[in-house]
Short mmCIF file of C-alpha atoms in Angstrom, two decimals:
data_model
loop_
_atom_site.label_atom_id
_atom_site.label_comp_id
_atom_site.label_asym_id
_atom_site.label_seq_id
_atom_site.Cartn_x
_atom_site.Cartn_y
_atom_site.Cartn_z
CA UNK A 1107 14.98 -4.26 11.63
CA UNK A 1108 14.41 -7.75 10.43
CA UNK A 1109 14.48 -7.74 6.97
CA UNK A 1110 11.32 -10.84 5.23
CA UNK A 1111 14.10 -13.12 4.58
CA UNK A 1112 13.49 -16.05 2.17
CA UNK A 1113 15.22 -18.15 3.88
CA UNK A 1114 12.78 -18.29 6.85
CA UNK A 1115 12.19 -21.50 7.71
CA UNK A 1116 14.89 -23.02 6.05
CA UNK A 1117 13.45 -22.81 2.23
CA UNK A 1118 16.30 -22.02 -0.08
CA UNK A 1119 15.89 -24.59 -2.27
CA UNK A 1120 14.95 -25.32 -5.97
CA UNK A 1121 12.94 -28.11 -5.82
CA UNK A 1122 11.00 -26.19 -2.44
CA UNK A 1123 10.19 -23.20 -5.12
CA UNK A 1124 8.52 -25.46 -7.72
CA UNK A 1125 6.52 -26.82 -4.85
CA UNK A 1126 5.54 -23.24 -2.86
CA UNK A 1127 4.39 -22.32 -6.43
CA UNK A 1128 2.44 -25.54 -7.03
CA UNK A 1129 0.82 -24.75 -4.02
CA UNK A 1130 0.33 -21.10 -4.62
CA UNK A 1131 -1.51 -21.75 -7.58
CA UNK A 1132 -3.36 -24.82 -6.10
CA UNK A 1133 -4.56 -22.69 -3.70
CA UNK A 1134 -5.74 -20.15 -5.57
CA UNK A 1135 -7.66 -21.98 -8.39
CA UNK A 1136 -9.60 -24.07 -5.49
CA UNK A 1137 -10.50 -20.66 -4.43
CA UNK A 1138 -11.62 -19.96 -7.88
CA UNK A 1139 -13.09 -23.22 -8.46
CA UNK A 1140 -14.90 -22.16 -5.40
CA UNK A 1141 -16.22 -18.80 -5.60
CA UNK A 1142 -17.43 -19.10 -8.79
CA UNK A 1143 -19.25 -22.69 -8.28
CA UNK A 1144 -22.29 -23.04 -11.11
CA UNK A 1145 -24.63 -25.93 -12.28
CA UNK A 1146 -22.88 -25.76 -15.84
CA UNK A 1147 -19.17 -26.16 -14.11
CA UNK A 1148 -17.81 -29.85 -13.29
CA UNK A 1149 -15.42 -29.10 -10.81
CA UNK A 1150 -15.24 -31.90 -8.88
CA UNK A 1151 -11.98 -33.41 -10.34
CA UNK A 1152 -9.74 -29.98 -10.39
CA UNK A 1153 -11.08 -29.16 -7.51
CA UNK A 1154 -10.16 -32.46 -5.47
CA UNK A 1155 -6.51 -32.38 -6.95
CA UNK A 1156 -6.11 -29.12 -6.09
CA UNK A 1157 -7.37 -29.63 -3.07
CA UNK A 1158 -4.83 -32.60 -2.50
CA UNK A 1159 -2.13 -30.51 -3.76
CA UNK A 1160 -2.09 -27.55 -1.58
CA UNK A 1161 -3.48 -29.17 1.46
CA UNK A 1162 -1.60 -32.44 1.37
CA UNK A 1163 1.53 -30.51 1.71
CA UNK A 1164 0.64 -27.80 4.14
CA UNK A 1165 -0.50 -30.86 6.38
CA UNK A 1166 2.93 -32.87 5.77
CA UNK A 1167 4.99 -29.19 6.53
CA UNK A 1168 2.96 -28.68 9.39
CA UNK A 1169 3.74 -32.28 11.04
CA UNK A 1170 7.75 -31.99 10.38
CA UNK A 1171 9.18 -31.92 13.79
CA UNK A 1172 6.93 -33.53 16.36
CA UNK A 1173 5.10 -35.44 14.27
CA UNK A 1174 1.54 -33.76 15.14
CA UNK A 1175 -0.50 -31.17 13.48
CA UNK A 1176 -2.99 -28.92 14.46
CA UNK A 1177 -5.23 -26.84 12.06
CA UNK A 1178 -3.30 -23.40 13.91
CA UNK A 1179 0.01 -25.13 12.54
CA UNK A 1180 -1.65 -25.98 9.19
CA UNK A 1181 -2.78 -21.86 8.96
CA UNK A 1182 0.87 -20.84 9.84
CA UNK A 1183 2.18 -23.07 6.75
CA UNK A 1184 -0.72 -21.60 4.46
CA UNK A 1185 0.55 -18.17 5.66
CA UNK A 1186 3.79 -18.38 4.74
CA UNK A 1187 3.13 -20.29 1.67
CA UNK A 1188 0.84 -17.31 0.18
CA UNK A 1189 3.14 -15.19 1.40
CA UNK A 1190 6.11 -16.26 -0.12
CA UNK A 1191 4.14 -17.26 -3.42
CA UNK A 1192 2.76 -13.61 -3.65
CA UNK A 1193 6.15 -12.11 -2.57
CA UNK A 1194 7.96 -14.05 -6.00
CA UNK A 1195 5.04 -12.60 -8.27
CA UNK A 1196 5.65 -9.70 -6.68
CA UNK A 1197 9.24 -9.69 -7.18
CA UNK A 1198 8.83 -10.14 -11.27
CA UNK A 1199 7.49 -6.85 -11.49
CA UNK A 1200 10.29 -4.81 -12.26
CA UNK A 1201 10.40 -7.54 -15.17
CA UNK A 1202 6.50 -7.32 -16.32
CA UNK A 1203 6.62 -3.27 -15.54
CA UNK A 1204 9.54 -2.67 -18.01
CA UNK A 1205 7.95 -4.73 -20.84
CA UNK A 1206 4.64 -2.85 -19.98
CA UNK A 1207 6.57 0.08 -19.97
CA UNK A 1208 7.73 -0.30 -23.77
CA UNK A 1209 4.37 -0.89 -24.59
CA UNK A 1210 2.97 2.20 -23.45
CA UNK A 1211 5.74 4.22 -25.16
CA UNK A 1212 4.27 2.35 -28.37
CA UNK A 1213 1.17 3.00 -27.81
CA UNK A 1214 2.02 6.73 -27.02
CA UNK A 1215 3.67 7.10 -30.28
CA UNK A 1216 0.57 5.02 -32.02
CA UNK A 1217 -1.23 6.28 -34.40
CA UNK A 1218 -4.55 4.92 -35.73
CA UNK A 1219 -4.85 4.04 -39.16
CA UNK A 1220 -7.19 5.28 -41.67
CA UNK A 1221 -8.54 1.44 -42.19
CA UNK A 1222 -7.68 -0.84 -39.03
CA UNK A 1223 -9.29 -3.42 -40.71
CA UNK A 1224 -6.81 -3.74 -43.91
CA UNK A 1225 -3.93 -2.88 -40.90
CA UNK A 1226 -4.81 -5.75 -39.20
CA UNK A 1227 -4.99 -8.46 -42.13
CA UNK A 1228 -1.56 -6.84 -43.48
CA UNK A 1229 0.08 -7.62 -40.43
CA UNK B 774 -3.42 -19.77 16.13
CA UNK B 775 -1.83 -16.07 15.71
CA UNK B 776 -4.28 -13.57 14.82
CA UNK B 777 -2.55 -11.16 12.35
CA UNK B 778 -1.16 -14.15 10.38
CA UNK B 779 -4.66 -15.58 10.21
CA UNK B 780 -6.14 -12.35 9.31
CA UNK B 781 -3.84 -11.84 6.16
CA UNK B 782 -4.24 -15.23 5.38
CA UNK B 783 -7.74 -14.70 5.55
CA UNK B 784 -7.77 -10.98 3.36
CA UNK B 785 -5.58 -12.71 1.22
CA UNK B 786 -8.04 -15.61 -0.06
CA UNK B 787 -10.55 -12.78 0.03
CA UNK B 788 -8.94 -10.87 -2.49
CA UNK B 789 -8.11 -13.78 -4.69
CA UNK B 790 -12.25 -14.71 -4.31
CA UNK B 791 -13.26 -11.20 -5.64
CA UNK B 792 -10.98 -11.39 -8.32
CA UNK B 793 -12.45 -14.22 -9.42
CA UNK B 794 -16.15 -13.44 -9.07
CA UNK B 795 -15.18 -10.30 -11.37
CA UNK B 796 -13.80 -12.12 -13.75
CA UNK B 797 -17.30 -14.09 -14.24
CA UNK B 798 -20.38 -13.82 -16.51
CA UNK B 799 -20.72 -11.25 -19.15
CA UNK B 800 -18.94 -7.76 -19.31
CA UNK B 801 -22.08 -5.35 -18.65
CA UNK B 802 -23.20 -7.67 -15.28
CA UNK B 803 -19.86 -8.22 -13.29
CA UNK B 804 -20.82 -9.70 -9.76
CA UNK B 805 -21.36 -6.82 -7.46
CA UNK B 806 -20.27 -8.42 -4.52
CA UNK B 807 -16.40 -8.48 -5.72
CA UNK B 808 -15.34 -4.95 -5.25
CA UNK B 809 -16.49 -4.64 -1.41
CA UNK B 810 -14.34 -8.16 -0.90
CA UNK B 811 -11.84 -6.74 -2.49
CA UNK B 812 -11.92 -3.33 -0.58
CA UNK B 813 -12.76 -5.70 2.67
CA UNK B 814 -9.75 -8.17 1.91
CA UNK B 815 -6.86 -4.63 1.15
CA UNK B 816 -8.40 -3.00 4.66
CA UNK B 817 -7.25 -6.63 6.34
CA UNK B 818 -3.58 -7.35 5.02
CA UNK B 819 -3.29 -3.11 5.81
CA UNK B 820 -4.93 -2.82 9.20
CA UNK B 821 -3.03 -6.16 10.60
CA UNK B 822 -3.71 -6.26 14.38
CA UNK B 823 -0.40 -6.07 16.89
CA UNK B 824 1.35 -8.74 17.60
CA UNK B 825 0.05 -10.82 20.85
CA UNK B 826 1.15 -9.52 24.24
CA UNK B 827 3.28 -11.39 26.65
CA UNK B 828 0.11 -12.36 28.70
CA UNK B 829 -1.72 -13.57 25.85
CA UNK B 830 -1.68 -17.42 24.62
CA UNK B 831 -0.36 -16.81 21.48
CA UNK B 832 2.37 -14.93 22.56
CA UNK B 833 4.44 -17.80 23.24
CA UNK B 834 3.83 -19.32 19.59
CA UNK B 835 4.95 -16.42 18.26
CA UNK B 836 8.16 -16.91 20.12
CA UNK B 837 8.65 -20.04 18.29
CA UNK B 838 7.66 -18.84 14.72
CA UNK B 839 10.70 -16.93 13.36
CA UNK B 840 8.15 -14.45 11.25
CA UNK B 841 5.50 -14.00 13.63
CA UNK B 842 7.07 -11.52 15.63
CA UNK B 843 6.75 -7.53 15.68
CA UNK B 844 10.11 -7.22 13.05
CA UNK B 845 8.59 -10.04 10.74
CA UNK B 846 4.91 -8.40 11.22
CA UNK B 847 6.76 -4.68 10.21
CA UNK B 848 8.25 -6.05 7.23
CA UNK B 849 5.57 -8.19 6.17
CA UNK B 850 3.70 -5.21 6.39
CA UNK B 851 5.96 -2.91 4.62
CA UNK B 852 6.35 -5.24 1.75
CA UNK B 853 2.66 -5.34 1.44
CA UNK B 854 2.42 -1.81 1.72
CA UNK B 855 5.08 -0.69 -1.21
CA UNK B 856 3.86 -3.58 -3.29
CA UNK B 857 0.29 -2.30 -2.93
CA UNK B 858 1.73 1.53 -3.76
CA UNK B 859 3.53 -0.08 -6.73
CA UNK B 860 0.97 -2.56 -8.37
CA UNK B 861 -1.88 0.34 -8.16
CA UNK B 862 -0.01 3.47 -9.51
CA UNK B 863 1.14 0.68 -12.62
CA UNK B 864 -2.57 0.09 -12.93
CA UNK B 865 -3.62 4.04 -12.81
CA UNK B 866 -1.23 4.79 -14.64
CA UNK B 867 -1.17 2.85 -17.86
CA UNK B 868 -4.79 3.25 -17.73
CA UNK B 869 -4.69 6.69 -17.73
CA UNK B 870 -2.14 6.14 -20.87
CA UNK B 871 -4.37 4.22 -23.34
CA UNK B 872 -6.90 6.37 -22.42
CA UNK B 873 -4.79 9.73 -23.80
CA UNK B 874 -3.30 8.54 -26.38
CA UNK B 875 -4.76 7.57 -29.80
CA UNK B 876 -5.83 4.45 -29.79
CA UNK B 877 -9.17 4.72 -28.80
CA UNK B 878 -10.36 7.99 -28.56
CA UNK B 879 -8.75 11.60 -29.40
CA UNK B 880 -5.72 12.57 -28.40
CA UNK B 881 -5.19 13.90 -24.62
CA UNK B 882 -2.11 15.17 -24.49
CA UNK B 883 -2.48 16.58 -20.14
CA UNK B 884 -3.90 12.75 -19.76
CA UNK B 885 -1.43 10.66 -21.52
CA UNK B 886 1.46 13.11 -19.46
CA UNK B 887 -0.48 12.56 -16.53
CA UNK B 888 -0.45 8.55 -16.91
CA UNK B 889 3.40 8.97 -17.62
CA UNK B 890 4.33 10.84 -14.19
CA UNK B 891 1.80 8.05 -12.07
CA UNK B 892 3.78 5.43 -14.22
CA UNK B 893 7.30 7.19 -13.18
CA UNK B 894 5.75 7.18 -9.62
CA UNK B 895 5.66 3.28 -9.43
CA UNK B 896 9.31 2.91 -10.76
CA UNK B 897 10.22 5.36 -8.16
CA UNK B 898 8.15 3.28 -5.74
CA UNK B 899 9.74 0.14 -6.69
CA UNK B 900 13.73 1.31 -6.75
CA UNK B 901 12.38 2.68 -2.86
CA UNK B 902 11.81 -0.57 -2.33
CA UNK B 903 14.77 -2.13 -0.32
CA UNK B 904 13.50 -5.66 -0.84
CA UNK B 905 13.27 -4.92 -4.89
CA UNK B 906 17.21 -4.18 -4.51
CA UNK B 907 18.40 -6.78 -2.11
CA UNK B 908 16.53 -9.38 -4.31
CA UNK B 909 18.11 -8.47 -7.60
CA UNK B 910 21.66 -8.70 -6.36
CA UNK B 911 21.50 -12.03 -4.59
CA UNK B 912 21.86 -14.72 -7.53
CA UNK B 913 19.97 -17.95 -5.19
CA UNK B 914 16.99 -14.99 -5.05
CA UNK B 915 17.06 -15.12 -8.91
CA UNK B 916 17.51 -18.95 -9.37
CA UNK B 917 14.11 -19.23 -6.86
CA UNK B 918 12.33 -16.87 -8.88
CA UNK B 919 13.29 -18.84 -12.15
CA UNK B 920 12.29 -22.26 -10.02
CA UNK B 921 8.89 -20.57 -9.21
CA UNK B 922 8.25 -19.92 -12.61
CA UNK B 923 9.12 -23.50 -13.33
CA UNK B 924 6.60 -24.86 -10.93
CA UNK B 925 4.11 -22.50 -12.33
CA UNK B 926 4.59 -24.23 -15.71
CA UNK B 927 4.17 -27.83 -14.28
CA UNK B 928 0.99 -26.87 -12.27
CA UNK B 929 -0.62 -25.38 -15.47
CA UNK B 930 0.69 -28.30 -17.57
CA UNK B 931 -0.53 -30.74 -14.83
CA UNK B 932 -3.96 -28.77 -14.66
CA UNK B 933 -4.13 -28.94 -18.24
CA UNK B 934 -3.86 -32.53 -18.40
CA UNK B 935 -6.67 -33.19 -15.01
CA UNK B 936 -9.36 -30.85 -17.15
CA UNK B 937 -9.12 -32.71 -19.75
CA UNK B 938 -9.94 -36.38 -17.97
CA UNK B 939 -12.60 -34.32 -16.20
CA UNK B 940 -14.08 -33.34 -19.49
CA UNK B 941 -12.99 -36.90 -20.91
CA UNK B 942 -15.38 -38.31 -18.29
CA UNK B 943 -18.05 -35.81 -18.51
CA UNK B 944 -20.91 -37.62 -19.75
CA UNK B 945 -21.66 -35.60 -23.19
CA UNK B 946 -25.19 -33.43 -23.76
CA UNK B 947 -27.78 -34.97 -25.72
CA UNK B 948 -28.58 -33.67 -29.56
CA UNK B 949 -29.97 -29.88 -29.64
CA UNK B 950 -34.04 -30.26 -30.45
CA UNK B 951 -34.32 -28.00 -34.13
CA UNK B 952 -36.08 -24.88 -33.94
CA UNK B 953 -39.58 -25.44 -33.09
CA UNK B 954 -41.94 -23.01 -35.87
CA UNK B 955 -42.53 -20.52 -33.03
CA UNK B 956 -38.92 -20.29 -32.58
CA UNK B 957 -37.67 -20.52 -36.36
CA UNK B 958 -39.75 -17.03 -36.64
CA UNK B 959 -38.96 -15.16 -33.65
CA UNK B 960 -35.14 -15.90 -35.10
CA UNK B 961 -35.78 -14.47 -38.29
CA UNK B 962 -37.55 -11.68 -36.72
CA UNK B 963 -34.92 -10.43 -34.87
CA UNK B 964 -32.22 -11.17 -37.51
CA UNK B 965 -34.23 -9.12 -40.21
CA UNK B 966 -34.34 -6.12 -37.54
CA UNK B 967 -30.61 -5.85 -36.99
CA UNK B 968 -30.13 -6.20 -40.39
CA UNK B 969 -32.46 -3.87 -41.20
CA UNK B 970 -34.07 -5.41 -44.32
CA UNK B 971 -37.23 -6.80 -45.89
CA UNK B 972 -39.70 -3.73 -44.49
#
């Protein structure tokens, strides 16, 4: 079996990273900036850079060969790009579990105080 | 255009949509359109279709995409699939923890043990997971992860910087009218009830 390699289409760099992320999260907060669209937001500036930002490079990914894109090329690029920007996050959760983890054995062990209040201003 | 990739591309943005929709308005009125996205957008990266037949159009595209293929669609899947076993029994779990232990209510000793073994279950689900292992022993895998982080940082700081031209150029409200007399008592009504004085 084929293992979901990273270096699938011949990313392996480090400046390739910082920009699958910026897209990532480009993509995701036009989503956001989307979805949740109301009379007191003024998204129109975030929204049109992040629009730039994710799109702008799918489009230049998808040209890189022949020099033509389509929008089934352009869906391919924002595949992978989610993909692999989910699969990183994904891949710092051993990380974020084991601090969680130490967490929960405080708060296990925790127990409450007779004034929180007077806790909370001592610490 | 290959179906299953645009289908998880599409349950993907779904899922990020209804997390954002329940992260808006006030605490007791969450939208209640997010969780059937959310269930909708899970059922679509699970239930991906095949992968296109030999007499089917995009058959041949798949040929040229290296991850488009049945082995990339089976690990793509799999991934997805121990991920999704991993991130949820996390979830359950440390939710079932806070929820025996002290904290916040009285102490429930069967809960808080049974929040421990679902938390044990997704560390056993991730040290199943091959691509958990393989990742942490390859040092570029590592430096990417530290370069993704780094991006993160420059997108926020960018962000940071764009939302604050946007509000910059926002032209600003007028003055607040004062209370009218109507107003000014229904104000002190209500503050004189919660506090519970002047009878």
């Amino acid at each position: 079996m084929v293992k979901f390699d990273f270096t699938i289409g011949g990313i392996g760099s480090f400046g390739v990273m910082i920009l699958i992320a910026m897209m990532f999260i480009c993509y995701c907060f036009a989503i956001h900036l989307i979805v949740t669209w109301n009379p007191h937001h003024r998204p129109a500036i975030p929204l049109t850079a992040s629009l730039i930002l994710s799109i702008g490079p799918m489009f230049a990914l998808s040209m890189e060969g022949d020099g033509t894109s389509s929008i089934g090329e352009m869906l391919e690029i924002a595949f992978l790009i989610t993909s692999l920007g989910a699969g990183i996050i994904v891949l710092w959760m051993p990380v974020i579990l084991a601090l969680v983890s130490m967490q929960m054995l405080r708060v296990s062990r925790m127990r409450p105080s007779d004034d929180p209040l007077i806790e909370m201003l001592e610490n | 255009m290959v179906f299953w990739l645009n289908q998880a591309l599409l349950s993907f943005t779904l899922l990020v949509a209804a997390f954002s929709t329940w992260r808006m308005g006030p605490s007791f009125k969450r939208s209640k359109f997010a969780p059937p996205i959310a269930v909708l957008g899970l059922a679509g990266l699970i239930f991906l279709p095949e992968q296109p037949l030999y007499f089917e159009a995009d058959y041949y595209r798949c040929e040229i995409i290296s991850f488009c293929n049945d082995d990339g669609r089976e690990s793509y899947l799999r991934v997805v699939t121990w991920s999704l076993i991993s991130i949820s029994t996390a979830f359950i779990g440390c939710h079932a923890i806070i929820r025996g232990s002290r904290i916040y209510s009285e102490h429930n000793l069967p809960l808080l043990t049974f929040g421990w073994i679902i938390l044990g279950i997704s560390w056993w689900s991730i040290a199943q997971s091959p691509w958990f292992v393989e990742a942490y022993t390859r040092l570029d895998v590592l430096a990417w992860m530290v370069a993704y982080l780094f991006g993160i940082a420059v997108t926020v700081y960018l962000f940071f910087h764009i939302i604050r031209i946007t509000e910059r150029l926002s032209p600003k409200d007028p003055p607040i009218e004062p209370l009218d007399e109507k107003e000014r008592r229904l104000v002190t009504e209500m503050i004189r009830r919660n506090l519970g004085g002047g009878d």
